[in-house]
Coordinates of C-alpha atoms in Angstrom, one line a residue:
M1 CA 0.0 0.0 0.0
I2 CA 1.4 3.4 -1.1
M3 CA 1.7 5.9 1.8
N4 CA 0.0 9.2 1.2
P5 CA 2.6 11.8 2.4
L6 CA 0.0 14.6 2.5
I7 CA -2.2 12.7 4.9
E8 CA 0.8 12.1 7.1
N9 CA 1.6 15.8 7.0
I10 CA -2.0 16.6 8.0
K11 CA -1.8 14.1 10.9
K12 CA 1.5 15.4 12.2
K13 CA 0.9 19.1 11.7
Q14 CA 1.1 21.3 14.8
F15 CA -1.4 24.1 14.8
E16 CA -0.2 26.8 17.3
H17 CA -3.1 29.3 17.1
R18 CA -6.3 30.1 15.3
E19 CA -4.8 32.0 12.4
Q20 CA -2.5 29.1 11.7
Y21 CA -5.6 26.8 11.3
K22 CA -6.8 29.2 8.7
I23 CA -3.5 29.5 6.8
D24 CA -2.5 25.8 6.9
T25 CA -6.0 24.6 6.1
K26 CA -6.0 26.8 3.0
D27 CA -2.5 25.5 2.1
F28 CA -3.6 21.8 2.5
L29 CA -6.7 22.4 0.3
C30 CA -4.4 23.9 -2.4
Q31 CA -2.1 20.9 -2.2
I32 CA -5.0 18.5 -2.4
K33 CA -6.2 20.3 -5.5
E34 CA -2.8 20.3 -7.2
L35 CA -1.7 16.7 -6.3
Y36 CA -5.0 14.9 -6.8
K37 CA -6.9 17.0 -9.3
D38 CA -7.9 14.0 -11.5
K39 CA -7.7 11.3 -8.7
D40 CA -11.1 11.3 -7.0
K41 CA -10.4 8.6 -4.5
E42 CA -7.1 10.0 -3.3
R43 CA -8.4 13.5 -3.3
R44 CA -11.4 12.6 -1.1
A45 CA -9.4 10.4 1.2
T46 CA -7.0 13.3 1.8
L47 CA -9.8 15.8 2.4
S48 CA -11.4 13.3 4.8
A49 CA -8.1 13.2 6.7
L50 CA -8.1 16.9 7.0
L51 CA -11.8 16.9 8.2
I52 CA -11.0 14.2 10.8
R53 CA -8.0 16.2 12.1
L54 CA -10.0 19.3 12.6
Y55 CA -12.7 17.3 14.4
D56 CA -10.2 15.6 16.7
D57 CA -8.6 18.8 17.6
L58 CA -11.9 20.4 18.5
M59 CA -13.1 17.5 20.6
E60 CA -9.7 17.3 22.3
N61 CA -10.1 20.9 23.5
I62 CA -13.7 20.1 24.7
N63 CA -12.7 17.0 26.5
N64 CA -9.7 18.5 28.2
S65 CA -11.7 21.4 29.6
H66 CA -12.4 20.4 33.2
Q67 CA -13.6 23.8 34.4
S68 CA -17.3 24.4 34.8
S69 CA -17.2 27.9 33.3
G70 CA -15.2 30.0 30.9
A71 CA -14.7 29.8 27.2
I72 CA -13.3 26.7 25.6
N73 CA -10.7 27.0 22.8
D74 CA -12.3 26.4 19.4
D75 CA -9.5 27.4 17.1
A76 CA -10.0 24.3 15.0
I77 CA -13.3 25.6 13.8
E78 CA -11.4 28.2 11.8
G79 CA -10.3 25.3 9.6
I80 CA -14.0 24.5 8.9
L81 CA -14.8 28.1 8.1
T82 CA -11.8 28.2 5.7
I83 CA -13.1 25.1 3.9
A84 CA -16.6 26.8 3.6
D85 CA -15.0 30.0 2.3
T86 CA -13.0 28.1 -0.2
C87 CA -16.2 26.5 -1.5
I88 CA -17.6 30.0 -2.0
E89 CA -14.5 31.2 -3.7
E90 CA -14.6 28.3 -6.2
Q91 CA -18.2 28.9 -6.8
N92 CA -17.6 32.5 -7.6
E93 CA -14.6 31.6 -9.8
N94 CA -16.7 29.1 -11.7
K95 CA -19.3 31.7 -12.5
K96 CA -16.6 33.8 -14.1
T97 CA -15.3 31.0 -16.2
Q98 CA -18.4 29.0 -16.9
K99 CA -18.3 29.8 -20.7
D100 CA -14.9 28.0 -21.0
E101 CA -16.0 24.5 -21.6
Q102 CA -12.4 23.2 -21.6
K103 CA -11.9 24.4 -18.0
R104 CA -12.4 21.7 -15.4
D105 CA -12.1 23.1 -11.9
Y106 CA -11.7 21.1 -8.7
K107 CA -15.1 20.9 -7.0
L108 CA -14.6 21.0 -3.3
E109 CA -18.3 21.2 -2.6
A110 CA -18.9 18.1 -4.6
D111 CA -16.3 16.2 -2.7
L112 CA -17.8 17.3 0.6
K113 CA -21.1 16.0 -0.5
H114 CA -19.6 12.7 -1.5
I115 CA -18.0 12.3 1.9
L116 CA -21.2 13.4 3.7
Y117 CA -23.5 10.9 1.9
D118 CA -21.0 8.1 1.9
K119 CA -22.7 6.0 4.6
E120 CA -20.1 3.2 4.1
N121 CA -17.5 5.5 5.5
E122 CA -17.0 4.1 9.1
D123 CA -15.3 7.3 10.3
I124 CA -18.2 9.5 11.2
K125 CA -15.9 12.4 12.0
A126 CA -15.2 13.3 8.4
R127 CA -18.9 13.1 7.5
V128 CA -19.8 15.4 10.4
N129 CA -17.3 18.0 9.5
A130 CA -18.3 17.8 5.8
F131 CA -21.8 18.5 7.0
Y132 CA -20.6 21.4 9.1
S133 CA -18.6 22.9 6.2
L134 CA -21.6 22.7 3.8
C135 CA -24.0 24.2 6.4
T136 CA -21.6 27.1 6.9
K137 CA -21.2 27.6 3.1
Y138 CA -25.0 27.6 2.5
R139 CA -25.6 29.9 5.5
R140 CA -23.0 32.4 4.4
I141 CA -24.4 32.7 0.9
K142 CA -28.0 32.6 2.3
D143 CA -28.8 29.5 0.3
Y144 CA -31.4 28.4 2.9
P145 CA -33.1 25.7 0.8
D146 CA -29.9 23.7 0.6
F147 CA -29.2 24.4 4.3
K148 CA -32.6 23.0 5.2
S149 CA -32.1 19.9 3.0
L150 CA -29.0 19.1 5.1
I151 CA -30.6 19.3 8.5
E152 CA -33.6 17.2 7.3
M153 CA -31.3 14.2 7.2
R154 CA -32.8 11.3 9.3
E155 CA -31.8 7.8 10.3
D156 CA -28.1 8.7 10.0
K157 CA -25.4 8.4 12.5
I158 CA -24.3 12.0 12.1
C159 CA -27.7 13.1 13.4
Q160 CA -26.6 12.0 16.9
D161 CA -23.5 14.3 16.8
E162 CA -23.7 17.6 18.8
I163 CA -22.5 19.6 15.7
F164 CA -25.5 18.3 13.8
Q165 CA -27.9 19.4 16.6
I166 CA -26.2 22.8 16.8
M167 CA -26.5 23.4 13.0
Q168 CA -30.2 22.2 13.2
A169 CA -30.9 24.8 15.9
Y170 CA -28.9 27.4 13.9
Y171 CA -31.1 27.0 10.9
Y172 CA -34.2 28.0 12.8
I173 CA -32.7 31.4 13.7
Q174 CA -32.0 32.3 10.0
E175 CA -34.1 35.0 8.4
T176 CA -36.1 32.6 6.3
S177 CA -39.6 33.4 5.1
K178 CA -41.3 30.4 6.9
D179 CA -38.9 28.7 9.3
L180 CA -37.7 31.4 11.6
D181 CA -38.5 29.9 15.0
P182 CA -36.1 30.9 17.9
K183 CA -38.4 29.2 20.4
K184 CA -37.9 25.8 18.5
A185 CA -34.1 26.5 18.3
L186 CA -34.0 27.1 22.0
R187 CA -35.7 23.8 22.7
Y188 CA -32.9 22.0 20.8
W189 CA -30.3 23.7 22.9
K190 CA -32.1 22.7 26.1
K191 CA -33.0 19.2 25.1
D192 CA -30.4 17.8 22.7
I193 CA -27.1 19.8 23.1
V194 CA -24.7 19.3 26.0
S195 CA -24.2 22.6 27.8
K196 CA -20.4 22.4 27.5
F197 CA -20.8 23.2 23.8
K198 CA -22.2 26.6 24.6
R199 CA -18.8 27.6 25.9
L200 CA -17.1 27.3 22.5
P201 CA -17.1 30.9 21.3
A202 CA -18.3 30.0 17.8
F203 CA -21.3 28.1 19.3
T204 CA -21.7 30.7 22.1
Q205 CA -22.5 33.2 19.4
I206 CA -25.2 30.8 18.0
Y207 CA -26.7 30.1 21.4
T208 CA -26.8 33.7 22.6
E209 CA -28.2 35.0 19.3
T210 CA -30.9 32.4 19.7
V211 CA -31.7 33.7 23.2
V212 CA -31.8 37.3 22.0
L213 CA -34.1 36.5 19.1
Y214 CA -36.4 34.5 21.4
C215 CA -36.7 37.5 23.8
E216 CA -37.1 40.0 20.9
T217 CA -39.7 38.0 18.9
E218 CA -41.7 36.7 21.9
N219 CA -41.4 40.1 23.7
V220 CA -40.3 38.4 26.9
N221 CA -37.6 39.3 29.4
D222 CA -36.3 35.9 30.6
E223 CA -33.7 37.1 33.2
A224 CA -32.2 33.7 33.7
L225 CA -31.5 33.1 30.0
L226 CA -30.2 36.7 29.5
T227 CA -27.9 36.5 32.5
E228 CA -26.5 33.2 31.3
S229 CA -26.0 34.6 27.8
E230 CA -24.3 37.7 29.1
V231 CA -21.8 35.6 31.0
L232 CA -21.1 33.3 28.0
I233 CA -20.6 36.1 25.5
N234 CA -18.3 38.0 27.9
D235 CA -16.3 34.8 28.3
A236 CA -16.1 34.5 24.5
I237 CA -15.0 38.1 24.2
S238 CA -12.3 37.5 26.7
M239 CA -10.9 34.7 24.5
R240 CA -11.1 36.6 21.2
G241 CA -12.6 40.0 20.1
Y242 CA -14.9 38.9 17.3
A243 CA -17.0 41.8 16.1
K244 CA -20.3 39.9 16.3
F245 CA -19.8 39.0 19.9
Y246 CA -20.0 42.7 20.8
S247 CA -23.1 43.1 18.6
T248 CA -24.8 40.2 20.4
L249 CA -23.8 41.6 23.8
G250 CA -25.4 44.9 22.8
R251 CA -28.6 43.1 21.9
I252 CA -28.6 41.3 25.3
Y253 CA -28.3 44.7 27.0
G254 CA -31.2 45.9 24.8
C255 CA -33.4 43.0 26.0
R256 CA -32.6 44.0 29.6
G257 CA -33.5 47.7 29.0
K258 CA -29.9 48.9 29.1
Y259 CA -30.1 50.7 25.8
D260 CA -27.1 53.0 26.2
D261 CA -24.9 50.1 27.1
G262 CA -26.3 48.1 24.2
I263 CA -25.6 50.9 21.7
S264 CA -22.1 51.3 23.0
E265 CA -21.4 47.6 22.5
V266 CA -22.7 47.5 18.9
R267 CA -20.5 50.5 18.1
K268 CA -17.6 48.4 19.3
A269 CA -18.7 45.8 16.8
I270 CA -18.4 48.3 14.0
E271 CA -14.9 49.3 15.2
E272 CA -13.8 45.6 15.5
E273 CA -15.3 44.4 12.1
D274 CA -12.7 43.4 9.5
S275 CA -12.9 45.9 6.7
K276 CA -11.2 43.4 4.4
R277 CA -14.2 41.0 4.5
E278 CA -16.3 40.8 1.3
D279 CA -19.5 41.3 3.3
Y280 CA -18.0 44.2 5.4
L281 CA -20.6 46.7 4.3
V282 CA -23.5 44.2 4.8
R283 CA -22.3 43.6 8.4
V284 CA -21.9 47.3 9.2
N285 CA -25.4 48.0 7.9
E286 CA -26.7 45.2 10.2
Y287 CA -24.9 46.8 13.2
Q288 CA -26.3 50.2 12.3
A289 CA -29.8 48.7 12.0
I290 CA -29.4 47.3 15.5
I291 CA -28.3 50.7 16.9
S292 CA -31.4 52.3 15.3
R293 CA -33.6 49.7 16.8
L294 CA -32.1 50.1 20.3
Q295 CA -32.4 53.9 20.0
R296 CA -36.0 53.6 19.0
K297 CA -36.8 51.3 21.9
K298 CA -35.0 53.8 24.2
D299 CA -37.1 56.7 22.9
E300 CA -40.3 54.6 23.2
E301 CA -39.6 53.8 26.8
A302 CA -38.9 57.4 27.6
L303 CA -42.2 58.4 26.0
R304 CA -44.0 55.7 27.9
K305 CA -42.5 56.9 31.2
E306 CA -43.4 60.5 30.4
A307 CA -46.9 59.5 29.5
A308 CA -47.2 57.5 32.8
D309 CA -46.0 60.5 34.7
I310 CA -48.5 62.8 33.1
Q311 CA -51.3 60.3 33.7
A312 CA -50.3 60.0 37.4
Q313 CA -50.2 63.8 37.7
M314 CA -53.7 64.0 36.2
N315 CA -54.9 61.4 38.6
R316 CA -53.5 63.3 41.5
S317 CA -54.9 66.5 40.3
Q318 CA -58.3 64.9 39.9
K319 CA -58.1 63.7 43.5
D320 CA -57.1 67.2 44.6
Y321 CA -60.1 68.8 42.9
I322 CA -62.4 66.3 44.6
G323 CA -60.8 67.1 47.9
I324 CA -61.1 70.9 47.4
L325 CA -64.8 70.5 46.5
G326 CA -65.3 68.4 49.6
F327 CA -63.5 71.0 51.7
F328 CA -65.5 73.9 50.5
S329 CA -68.7 71.9 50.9
G330 CA -67.7 71.2 54.5
V331 CA -66.8 74.9 55.2
M332 CA -70.1 76.1 53.7
A333 CA -72.0 73.5 55.8
L334 CA -70.1 74.6 58.9
M335 CA -70.9 78.3 58.3
I336 CA -74.5 77.7 57.6
G337 CA -74.9 75.5 60.6
T338 CA -73.1 78.0 62.9
I339 CA -75.3 80.9 61.7
E340 CA -78.4 78.8 62.2
V341 CA -77.3 77.9 65.7
A342 CA -76.6 81.5 66.5
G343 CA -80.2 82.3 65.4
G344 CA -79.5 86.0 65.1
N345 CA -80.5 86.6 68.8
G346 CA -77.0 87.1 70.1
S347 CA -75.3 90.3 71.2
M348 CA -72.8 92.3 69.2
I349 CA -69.8 90.7 70.9
D350 CA -71.3 87.3 70.3
S351 CA -71.6 88.0 66.6
L352 CA -68.1 89.4 66.4
Q353 CA -66.7 86.4 68.2
L354 CA -68.6 84.1 65.9
L355 CA -67.3 85.9 62.8
M356 CA -63.7 85.9 64.0
G357 CA -64.0 82.3 65.0
I358 CA -65.4 81.3 61.6
A359 CA -62.7 83.3 59.8
G360 CA -60.0 81.6 62.0
M361 CA -61.5 78.2 61.3
I362 CA -61.6 78.9 57.5
I363 CA -58.0 80.0 57.5
I364 CA -56.9 77.0 59.6
S365 CA -58.8 74.7 57.1
F366 CA -57.1 76.3 54.2
G367 CA -53.7 75.8 55.9
S368 CA -54.5 72.2 56.6
L369 CA -55.7 71.6 53.0
N370 CA -52.5 73.2 51.7
L371 CA -50.4 70.8 53.9
L372 CA -52.4 67.8 52.6
L373 CA -52.1 68.7 49.0
V374 CA -48.5 69.9 48.9
R375 CA -46.2 67.3 47.1
K376 CA -42.6 66.7 47.9
D377 CA -41.7 66.4 44.2
E378 CA -43.0 69.8 43.3
K379 CA -40.8 72.9 43.4
R380 CA -42.0 75.8 45.6
N381 CA -42.6 79.1 43.8
N382 CA -44.1 81.0 46.8
Q383 CA -42.0 82.6 49.5
Y384 CA -44.1 81.6 52.7
P385 CA -44.1 78.3 54.5
E386 CA -47.1 76.0 54.4
W387 CA -47.8 76.3 58.1
L388 CA -48.2 80.1 58.0
L389 CA -51.9 79.9 57.4
L390 CA -52.3 77.6 60.4
V391 CA -50.6 80.2 62.6
I392 CA -52.7 83.1 61.3
G393 CA -55.9 81.0 61.7
L394 CA -55.0 80.0 65.3
C395 CA -54.2 83.6 66.1
L396 CA -57.5 84.9 64.8
F397 CA -59.3 82.1 66.6
V398 CA -57.6 83.1 69.9
L399 CA -58.2 86.8 69.3
S400 CA -62.0 86.1 69.1
F401 CA -61.8 84.8 72.7
V402 CA -59.5 87.6 73.8
A403 CA -62.0 90.1 72.3
R404 CA -64.9 88.6 74.3
V405 CA -62.8 88.6 77.6
L406 CA -61.9 92.3 76.9
Y407 CA -65.5 93.1 76.3
K408 CA -66.6 91.5 79.6
Y409 CA -63.9 93.3 81.4
L410 CA -65.0 96.7 80.0
V411 CA -68.7 95.9 80.8
T412 CA -67.8 94.9 84.4
N413 CA -65.9 98.1 85.0
N414 CA -68.8 100.2 83.4
W415 CA -66.4 101.5 80.8
I416 CA -69.0 100.8 78.0

């Protein structure tokens, strides 16, 4: 059996960091294309070896993570993303050269499909990552029908893998015309996906975006889900500053009513976004749309609060008017009753005392009413204290008795 040196290189390769996964995966794909362009069996076997290596590296990081919190290294996923991007590049290149019938390009997508649907392949790892690569490719070019056809696979071993479950949940938060269903996607995360996978930054983004969409579309504020999502996305940010992480964190803040913090985070996403990406302008437009949405919600909440304050003030004023009417009714009843009791048969001093007493009582009543109706949240425009009317009323009431005593004194001494 002839040894395949490229497969050996793939197995022995040491990937030091995320960027190296991207560069070396691209390099391996180029070598596969050049060495085995017309050798389907060797080409697919070598591609399978690359897919298996990426799968093993990812699972090794997951299995070696013994902590119960914090982000888990997912650098190997960059290799899968590179494979998906290469598929897109070849598709775009083929569109430019499709008139050239003599040109026969290497079809990476076709090989991935062959590996995916080869049920005789006992190594499920290659098939799972072929599935993951194709899902990523279709999602990025918004080919949702093909994406859906992949997740509709049934009675296949790959359906038991966590990555299949994650991609299945991911489909239901895409902006499709019929299948957008964050609630259903969230059920997959709760029921079928081990919680450890939420801690891989690439999958953290998928999960937290699902939570945000669920809260936004269902108009709910699930504090437990939002708190968990905020912790997860901050852990992901601490591992690598991917632009979309900031955008998702901003939306989490928006769901919790922290609109200024949310807008600030989305602006960070614009600053962190890679301007060299082909979809740079599309992404920036998405971030700006999120900022506009958060600003609108902030303005709507401010208007609702202002309207509530006005309504509360109107309710208080209505109660005040009712109280004033009741007060005047009581005062009038008191005056009429007092006059009727007096009967008009009293002396001049009795009438004077009665009038001064009634005047004092009215002033005291006004002072009491003023104290009852004054509000601590209202600014004072007058220059006198609220208790001044009480003092004046009491003084006038006391003077009515002093006047009677003085009158009796004068009568007793025959001075009048």
